[in-house]
């Protein structure tokens, strides 16, 4: 941008997936203290999550998305036809974020997904458009209430504290973001069940819909993750405040969650130990 002599009236365009959107958004946030940018997401993950809400940033060896800024795009253009060439694994990764919206705040949407997952995997145009539209509506409503993640916006990170640790600890690129989040949501569900905050039936539905979407619900046999790795990486999470880990957990009926640092640490430890134990089982 400097070599081309772009001025402060320039507009950056992010055409691509979530990584491209985050990098271009961050560049636009810091170039000459901020220029406009436009998001044109081409993956499900970017369409339903990263392109909406103004979070931008890049990873650091010590943590995911640790260097970044809140910088809202001028607009987001979504053309679902760009998904026609998206690899199946990337499609499934994006679906994990769609599932998340149903879990944290939209029970009818979750039930719709249970009835229409085969259509989403089959790239049915009408089902795909509805899922993306409803996901964006859910995220926009949350961001309007809490743009800078001082409270309710943190609930959009269900499973992400566990998931980010898995992505980092396994080596960036081993897991797609949605795959790490999928396992992370299962860990959050298991921990919530251990504390008696949700019924086992709901945890089973969560596992079931993620498995139907061909997403992982446990760590693979060759995973390098250990209890110590989880603890170390989770302690660096952006939601840690005053040295205390805070998590998004499920409580009550489907569609309810909360952001808290007041949880049973033994339940957290047991959950991590159980998932790590499965690696060598």
mmCIF file of C-alpha atoms in Angstrom:
data_model
loop_
_atom_site.group_PDB
_atom_site.id
_atom_site.type_symbol
_atom_site.label_atom_id
_atom_site.label_comp_id
_atom_site.label_asym_id
_atom_site.label_seq_id
_atom_site.Cartn_x
_atom_site.Cartn_y
_atom_site.Cartn_z
ATOM 1 C CA UNK A 1 0.000 0.000 0.000
ATOM 2 C CA UNK A 2 2.841 2.359 0.830
ATOM 3 C CA UNK A 3 4.724 1.493 -2.343
ATOM 4 C CA UNK A 4 1.577 2.174 -4.369
ATOM 5 C CA UNK A 5 1.048 5.443 -2.561
ATOM 6 C CA UNK A 6 -2.450 4.606 -1.355
ATOM 7 C CA UNK A 7 -4.002 7.403 0.682
ATOM 8 C CA UNK A 8 -6.526 7.451 3.519
ATOM 9 C CA UNK A 9 -9.437 7.438 1.078
ATOM 10 C CA UNK A 10 -8.393 4.023 -0.203
ATOM 11 C CA UNK A 11 -10.537 0.955 0.393
ATOM 12 C CA UNK A 12 -9.050 -2.477 0.978
ATOM 13 C CA UNK A 13 -10.984 -5.495 -0.328
ATOM 14 C CA UNK A 14 -10.820 -8.895 1.396
ATOM 15 C CA UNK A 15 -11.737 -11.558 -1.162
ATOM 16 C CA UNK A 16 -11.331 -15.023 0.281
ATOM 17 C CA UNK A 17 -11.739 -17.035 3.447
ATOM 18 C CA UNK A 18 -11.370 -16.175 7.092
ATOM 19 C CA UNK A 19 -7.580 -15.821 7.097
ATOM 20 C CA UNK A 20 -7.669 -13.401 4.174
ATOM 21 C CA UNK A 21 -10.462 -11.411 5.800
ATOM 22 C CA UNK A 22 -8.632 -11.197 9.113
ATOM 23 C CA UNK A 23 -5.340 -10.159 7.518
ATOM 24 C CA UNK A 24 -6.820 -7.577 5.155
ATOM 25 C CA UNK A 25 -9.050 -6.232 7.924
ATOM 26 C CA UNK A 26 -6.085 -5.874 10.255
ATOM 27 C CA UNK A 27 -3.995 -4.214 7.545
ATOM 28 C CA UNK A 28 -6.796 -1.729 6.877
ATOM 29 C CA UNK A 29 -7.132 -1.043 10.608
ATOM 30 C CA UNK A 30 -3.473 -0.055 11.013
ATOM 31 C CA UNK A 31 -2.706 1.496 7.611
ATOM 32 C CA UNK A 32 -2.514 5.259 8.177
ATOM 33 C CA UNK A 33 -4.420 4.634 11.436
ATOM 34 C CA UNK A 34 -7.354 3.128 9.597
ATOM 35 C CA UNK A 35 -8.868 2.997 6.119
ATOM 36 C CA UNK A 36 -12.122 1.495 4.871
ATOM 37 C CA UNK A 37 -12.362 -2.124 3.830
ATOM 38 C CA UNK A 38 -14.955 -4.465 2.333
ATOM 39 C CA UNK A 39 -15.447 -8.160 3.080
ATOM 40 C CA UNK A 40 -16.248 -10.593 0.239
ATOM 41 C CA UNK A 41 -16.103 -13.986 1.985
ATOM 42 C CA UNK A 42 -15.812 -17.146 -0.115
ATOM 43 C CA UNK A 43 -16.008 -19.876 2.547
ATOM 44 C CA UNK A 44 -18.829 -20.898 4.856
ATOM 45 C CA UNK A 45 -16.674 -20.089 7.881
ATOM 46 C CA UNK A 46 -16.031 -16.556 6.655
ATOM 47 C CA UNK A 47 -19.632 -16.003 5.551
ATOM 48 C CA UNK A 48 -21.251 -16.991 8.844
ATOM 49 C CA UNK A 49 -18.615 -15.823 11.295
ATOM 50 C CA UNK A 50 -15.340 -14.041 10.605
ATOM 51 C CA UNK A 51 -16.559 -11.520 8.007
ATOM 52 C CA UNK A 52 -19.276 -10.203 10.337
ATOM 53 C CA UNK A 53 -18.527 -8.194 13.463
ATOM 54 C CA UNK A 54 -15.265 -6.370 12.842
ATOM 55 C CA UNK A 55 -12.757 -8.684 14.513
ATOM 56 C CA UNK A 56 -9.440 -8.657 12.645
ATOM 57 C CA UNK A 57 -6.046 -10.055 13.518
ATOM 58 C CA UNK A 58 -3.241 -12.534 13.025
ATOM 59 C CA UNK A 59 -1.950 -15.483 15.008
ATOM 60 C CA UNK A 60 1.158 -15.553 17.187
ATOM 61 C CA UNK A 61 3.161 -18.658 18.163
ATOM 62 C CA UNK A 62 1.967 -18.149 21.739
ATOM 63 C CA UNK A 63 -1.728 -17.768 20.915
ATOM 64 C CA UNK A 64 -4.403 -17.489 18.243
ATOM 65 C CA UNK A 65 -5.593 -14.036 17.108
ATOM 66 C CA UNK A 66 -3.446 -12.337 19.751
ATOM 67 C CA UNK A 67 -2.488 -9.416 17.515
ATOM 68 C CA UNK A 68 -5.426 -7.548 16.036
ATOM 69 C CA UNK A 69 -8.049 -4.852 16.203
ATOM 70 C CA UNK A 70 -11.785 -4.267 16.149
ATOM 71 C CA UNK A 71 -12.370 -2.646 12.752
ATOM 72 C CA UNK A 72 -15.769 -2.834 11.067
ATOM 73 C CA UNK A 73 -16.039 -3.397 7.301
ATOM 74 C CA UNK A 74 -18.064 -0.916 5.297
ATOM 75 C CA UNK A 75 -20.107 -3.816 3.973
ATOM 76 C CA UNK A 76 -20.069 -7.571 3.477
ATOM 77 C CA UNK A 77 -20.951 -9.093 0.097
ATOM 78 C CA UNK A 78 -21.904 -12.786 0.182
ATOM 79 C CA UNK A 79 -22.312 -14.793 -3.022
ATOM 80 C CA UNK A 80 -23.093 -18.406 -2.162
ATOM 81 C CA UNK A 81 -22.120 -19.525 -5.655
ATOM 82 C CA UNK A 82 -18.492 -19.166 -4.610
ATOM 83 C CA UNK A 83 -19.056 -22.215 -2.383
ATOM 84 C CA UNK A 84 -19.438 -24.485 -5.429
ATOM 85 C CA UNK A 85 -15.676 -25.128 -5.471
ATOM 86 C CA UNK A 86 -15.181 -25.195 -1.697
ATOM 87 C CA UNK A 87 -13.651 -28.509 -0.538
ATOM 88 C CA UNK A 88 -15.950 -30.669 1.587
ATOM 89 C CA UNK A 89 -13.665 -30.401 4.599
ATOM 90 C CA UNK A 90 -13.841 -26.596 4.493
ATOM 91 C CA UNK A 91 -17.621 -26.743 4.125
ATOM 92 C CA UNK A 92 -17.915 -28.968 7.182
ATOM 93 C CA UNK A 93 -15.576 -26.715 9.157
ATOM 94 C CA UNK A 94 -17.867 -23.755 8.541
ATOM 95 C CA UNK A 95 -20.908 -25.732 9.601
ATOM 96 C CA UNK A 96 -19.485 -25.976 13.117
ATOM 97 C CA UNK A 97 -20.050 -22.243 13.565
ATOM 98 C CA UNK A 98 -23.599 -22.597 12.248
ATOM 99 C CA UNK A 99 -24.245 -25.274 14.874
ATOM 100 C CA UNK A 100 -22.818 -22.934 17.508
ATOM 101 C CA UNK A 101 -25.496 -20.283 16.925
ATOM 102 C CA UNK A 102 -28.219 -22.812 17.582
ATOM 103 C CA UNK A 103 -26.550 -23.931 20.783
ATOM 104 C CA UNK A 104 -25.973 -20.528 22.329
ATOM 105 C CA UNK A 105 -29.121 -18.596 21.423
ATOM 106 C CA UNK A 106 -31.369 -20.064 18.724
ATOM 107 C CA UNK A 107 -32.943 -23.412 19.630
ATOM 108 C CA UNK A 108 -35.356 -23.455 16.642
ATOM 109 C CA UNK A 109 -32.366 -22.963 14.316
ATOM 110 C CA UNK A 110 -30.578 -25.919 15.937
ATOM 111 C CA UNK A 111 -33.644 -28.108 15.435
ATOM 112 C CA UNK A 112 -33.847 -26.958 11.809
ATOM 113 C CA UNK A 113 -30.229 -28.023 11.343
ATOM 114 C CA UNK A 114 -30.931 -31.459 12.769
ATOM 115 C CA UNK A 115 -33.619 -31.878 10.097
ATOM 116 C CA UNK A 116 -31.622 -30.337 7.256
ATOM 117 C CA UNK A 117 -27.980 -31.304 7.802
ATOM 118 C CA UNK A 118 -27.984 -33.609 4.778
ATOM 119 C CA UNK A 119 -29.124 -30.676 2.640
ATOM 120 C CA UNK A 120 -26.335 -28.471 3.984
ATOM 121 C CA UNK A 121 -23.743 -31.144 3.286
ATOM 122 C CA UNK A 122 -25.267 -31.654 -0.144
ATOM 123 C CA UNK A 123 -24.970 -27.894 -0.823
ATOM 124 C CA UNK A 124 -28.694 -27.435 -1.388
ATOM 125 C CA UNK A 125 -28.942 -23.755 -2.464
ATOM 126 C CA UNK A 126 -32.051 -22.860 -0.467
ATOM 127 C CA UNK A 127 -30.878 -24.547 2.734
ATOM 128 C CA UNK A 128 -27.419 -23.029 2.390
ATOM 129 C CA UNK A 129 -28.776 -19.517 1.929
ATOM 130 C CA UNK A 130 -31.081 -19.865 4.925
ATOM 131 C CA UNK A 131 -28.331 -21.203 7.194
ATOM 132 C CA UNK A 132 -25.955 -18.385 6.244
ATOM 133 C CA UNK A 133 -28.639 -15.710 6.558
ATOM 134 C CA UNK A 134 -29.817 -16.921 9.966
ATOM 135 C CA UNK A 135 -26.242 -17.220 11.242
ATOM 136 C CA UNK A 136 -25.428 -13.673 10.155
ATOM 137 C CA UNK A 137 -28.609 -12.389 11.790
ATOM 138 C CA UNK A 138 -27.673 -14.079 15.053
ATOM 139 C CA UNK A 139 -24.161 -12.702 15.045
ATOM 140 C CA UNK A 140 -25.232 -9.185 14.022
ATOM 141 C CA UNK A 141 -27.733 -9.033 16.877
ATOM 142 C CA UNK A 142 -25.024 -9.938 19.390
ATOM 143 C CA UNK A 143 -22.425 -7.562 17.934
ATOM 144 C CA UNK A 144 -24.902 -4.666 17.932
ATOM 145 C CA UNK A 145 -25.335 -5.200 21.667
ATOM 146 C CA UNK A 146 -21.644 -5.674 22.483
ATOM 147 C CA UNK A 147 -19.227 -4.672 19.712
ATOM 148 C CA UNK A 148 -15.992 -4.824 21.722
ATOM 149 C CA UNK A 149 -16.729 -8.112 23.525
ATOM 150 C CA UNK A 150 -17.203 -6.676 26.991
ATOM 151 C CA UNK A 151 -19.933 -9.173 27.803
ATOM 152 C CA UNK A 152 -22.487 -11.032 25.692
ATOM 153 C CA UNK A 153 -20.335 -11.139 22.546
ATOM 154 C CA UNK A 154 -17.993 -13.519 24.348
ATOM 155 C CA UNK A 155 -20.735 -16.162 24.121
ATOM 156 C CA UNK A 156 -19.990 -16.381 20.395
ATOM 157 C CA UNK A 157 -16.805 -18.153 21.484
ATOM 158 C CA UNK A 158 -18.493 -21.319 22.730
ATOM 159 C CA UNK A 159 -15.877 -24.079 22.458
ATOM 160 C CA UNK A 160 -13.211 -21.672 21.240
ATOM 161 C CA UNK A 161 -11.009 -21.646 24.347
ATOM 162 C CA UNK A 162 -10.629 -25.419 24.089
ATOM 163 C CA UNK A 163 -10.555 -25.255 20.292
ATOM 164 C CA UNK A 164 -7.863 -22.589 20.051
ATOM 165 C CA UNK A 165 -5.681 -24.638 22.406
ATOM 166 C CA UNK A 166 -6.152 -27.669 20.148
ATOM 167 C CA UNK A 167 -5.311 -25.679 17.004
ATOM 168 C CA UNK A 168 -2.182 -24.205 18.547
ATOM 169 C CA UNK A 169 -1.008 -27.280 20.427
ATOM 170 C CA UNK A 170 -1.474 -29.513 17.392
ATOM 171 C CA UNK A 171 0.411 -27.087 15.147
ATOM 172 C CA UNK A 172 -1.440 -24.472 13.113
ATOM 173 C CA UNK A 173 -2.808 -26.068 9.959
ATOM 174 C CA UNK A 174 -3.330 -29.532 11.437
ATOM 175 C CA UNK A 175 -6.919 -28.675 12.313
ATOM 176 C CA UNK A 176 -9.182 -26.285 10.468
ATOM 177 C CA UNK A 177 -10.690 -23.719 12.816
ATOM 178 C CA UNK A 178 -14.133 -25.287 12.731
ATOM 179 C CA UNK A 179 -12.701 -28.718 13.497
ATOM 180 C CA UNK A 180 -10.986 -27.410 16.625
ATOM 181 C CA UNK A 181 -14.168 -25.590 17.630
ATOM 182 C CA UNK A 182 -16.195 -28.768 17.111
ATOM 183 C CA UNK A 183 -14.084 -30.692 19.605
ATOM 184 C CA UNK A 184 -14.095 -27.623 21.857
ATOM 185 C CA UNK A 185 -17.895 -27.469 21.878
ATOM 186 C CA UNK A 186 -17.998 -31.141 22.824
ATOM 187 C CA UNK A 187 -15.610 -30.428 25.696
ATOM 188 C CA UNK A 188 -17.760 -27.494 26.829
ATOM 189 C CA UNK A 189 -20.854 -29.687 26.647
ATOM 190 C CA UNK A 190 -19.201 -32.494 28.576
ATOM 191 C CA UNK A 191 -18.010 -30.077 31.269
ATOM 192 C CA UNK A 192 -21.466 -28.485 31.504
ATOM 193 C CA UNK A 193 -23.017 -31.929 31.915
ATOM 194 C CA UNK A 194 -20.520 -32.841 34.647
ATOM 195 C CA UNK A 195 -21.609 -29.807 36.642
ATOM 196 C CA UNK A 196 -25.274 -30.680 36.193
ATOM 197 C CA UNK A 197 -25.966 -27.609 34.082
ATOM 198 C CA UNK A 198 -27.321 -29.544 31.085
ATOM 199 C CA UNK A 199 -28.929 -32.942 30.671
ATOM 200 C CA UNK A 200 -27.085 -35.826 29.055
ATOM 201 C CA UNK A 201 -29.696 -35.852 26.291
ATOM 202 C CA UNK A 202 -28.608 -32.395 25.111
ATOM 203 C CA UNK A 203 -24.948 -33.381 25.163
ATOM 204 C CA UNK A 204 -25.829 -36.392 23.018
ATOM 205 C CA UNK A 205 -27.682 -34.170 20.529
ATOM 206 C CA UNK A 206 -24.621 -31.943 20.274
ATOM 207 C CA UNK A 207 -22.325 -34.888 19.588
ATOM 208 C CA UNK A 208 -24.868 -36.281 17.148
ATOM 209 C CA UNK A 209 -25.279 -33.210 14.971
ATOM 210 C CA UNK A 210 -21.514 -32.618 14.803
ATOM 211 C CA UNK A 211 -20.876 -36.236 13.830
ATOM 212 C CA UNK A 212 -23.587 -35.985 11.168
ATOM 213 C CA UNK A 213 -21.727 -32.961 9.800
ATOM 214 C CA UNK A 214 -18.572 -35.126 9.586
ATOM 215 C CA UNK A 215 -16.869 -33.023 12.239
ATOM 216 C CA UNK A 216 -14.563 -34.425 14.954
ATOM 217 C CA UNK A 217 -15.951 -34.858 18.468
ATOM 218 C CA UNK A 218 -12.744 -36.166 20.039
ATOM 219 C CA UNK A 219 -9.010 -35.813 19.603
ATOM 220 C CA UNK A 220 -7.385 -38.124 17.018
ATOM 221 C CA UNK A 221 -5.132 -41.001 18.063
ATOM 222 C CA UNK A 222 -2.004 -39.179 16.868
ATOM 223 C CA UNK A 223 -2.813 -35.951 18.725
ATOM 224 C CA UNK A 224 0.126 -34.386 20.607
ATOM 225 C CA UNK A 225 -2.252 -32.746 23.111
ATOM 226 C CA UNK A 226 -1.594 -33.356 26.800
ATOM 227 C CA UNK A 227 -3.284 -32.078 29.935
ATOM 228 C CA UNK A 228 -0.343 -29.743 30.493
ATOM 229 C CA UNK A 229 -0.575 -28.392 26.925
ATOM 230 C CA UNK A 230 -4.262 -27.609 27.381
ATOM 231 C CA UNK A 231 -3.623 -25.864 30.684
ATOM 232 C CA UNK A 232 -0.725 -23.801 29.359
ATOM 233 C CA UNK A 233 -2.448 -22.636 26.196
ATOM 234 C CA UNK A 234 -5.829 -21.992 27.812
ATOM 235 C CA UNK A 235 -4.108 -19.774 30.391
ATOM 236 C CA UNK A 236 -3.114 -17.479 27.495
ATOM 237 C CA UNK A 237 -6.673 -17.157 26.188
ATOM 238 C CA UNK A 238 -7.909 -13.608 25.511
ATOM 239 C CA UNK A 239 -10.844 -14.155 27.862
ATOM 240 C CA UNK A 240 -8.553 -14.626 30.869
ATOM 241 C CA UNK A 241 -9.064 -11.682 33.259
ATOM 242 C CA UNK A 242 -6.976 -10.941 36.350
ATOM 243 C CA UNK A 243 -5.309 -14.309 35.941
ATOM 244 C CA UNK A 244 -8.631 -16.172 35.984
ATOM 245 C CA UNK A 245 -9.837 -18.330 33.115
ATOM 246 C CA UNK A 246 -13.366 -17.610 31.931
ATOM 247 C CA UNK A 247 -15.352 -19.992 29.753
ATOM 248 C CA UNK A 248 -18.567 -20.065 27.745
ATOM 249 C CA UNK A 249 -20.626 -22.956 29.046
ATOM 250 C CA UNK A 250 -24.126 -24.302 28.468
ATOM 251 C CA UNK A 251 -26.828 -24.173 31.104
ATOM 252 C CA UNK A 252 -30.484 -25.114 31.057
ATOM 253 C CA UNK A 253 -32.471 -25.762 27.914
ATOM 254 C CA UNK A 254 -31.064 -25.757 24.379
ATOM 255 C CA UNK A 255 -30.213 -22.228 23.255
ATOM 256 C CA UNK A 256 -28.882 -20.990 26.587
ATOM 257 C CA UNK A 257 -25.296 -20.332 27.582
ATOM 258 C CA UNK A 258 -23.341 -17.979 29.778
ATOM 259 C CA UNK A 259 -19.860 -16.511 30.132
ATOM 260 C CA UNK A 260 -18.313 -17.164 33.524
ATOM 261 C CA UNK A 261 -15.191 -17.673 35.579
ATOM 262 C CA UNK A 262 -17.247 -19.260 38.341
ATOM 263 C CA UNK A 263 -17.139 -22.943 37.499
ATOM 264 C CA UNK A 264 -16.007 -26.199 39.072
ATOM 265 C CA UNK A 265 -12.273 -26.450 38.326
ATOM 266 C CA UNK A 266 -12.416 -30.185 39.030
ATOM 267 C CA UNK A 267 -14.988 -30.589 36.257
ATOM 268 C CA UNK A 268 -12.657 -28.715 33.881
ATOM 269 C CA UNK A 269 -9.709 -30.905 34.882
ATOM 270 C CA UNK A 270 -11.737 -34.106 34.517
ATOM 271 C CA UNK A 271 -13.003 -33.042 31.089
ATOM 272 C CA UNK A 272 -9.503 -32.331 29.791
ATOM 273 C CA UNK A 273 -8.181 -35.578 31.252
ATOM 274 C CA UNK A 274 -10.978 -37.611 29.648
ATOM 275 C CA UNK A 275 -10.418 -36.158 26.190
ATOM 276 C CA UNK A 276 -6.641 -36.635 26.434
ATOM 277 C CA UNK A 277 -7.096 -40.192 27.718
ATOM 278 C CA UNK A 278 -9.120 -41.059 24.615
ATOM 279 C CA UNK A 279 -6.015 -40.442 22.492
ATOM 280 C CA UNK A 280 -4.314 -43.588 23.780
ATOM 281 C CA UNK A 281 -7.460 -45.602 24.463
#
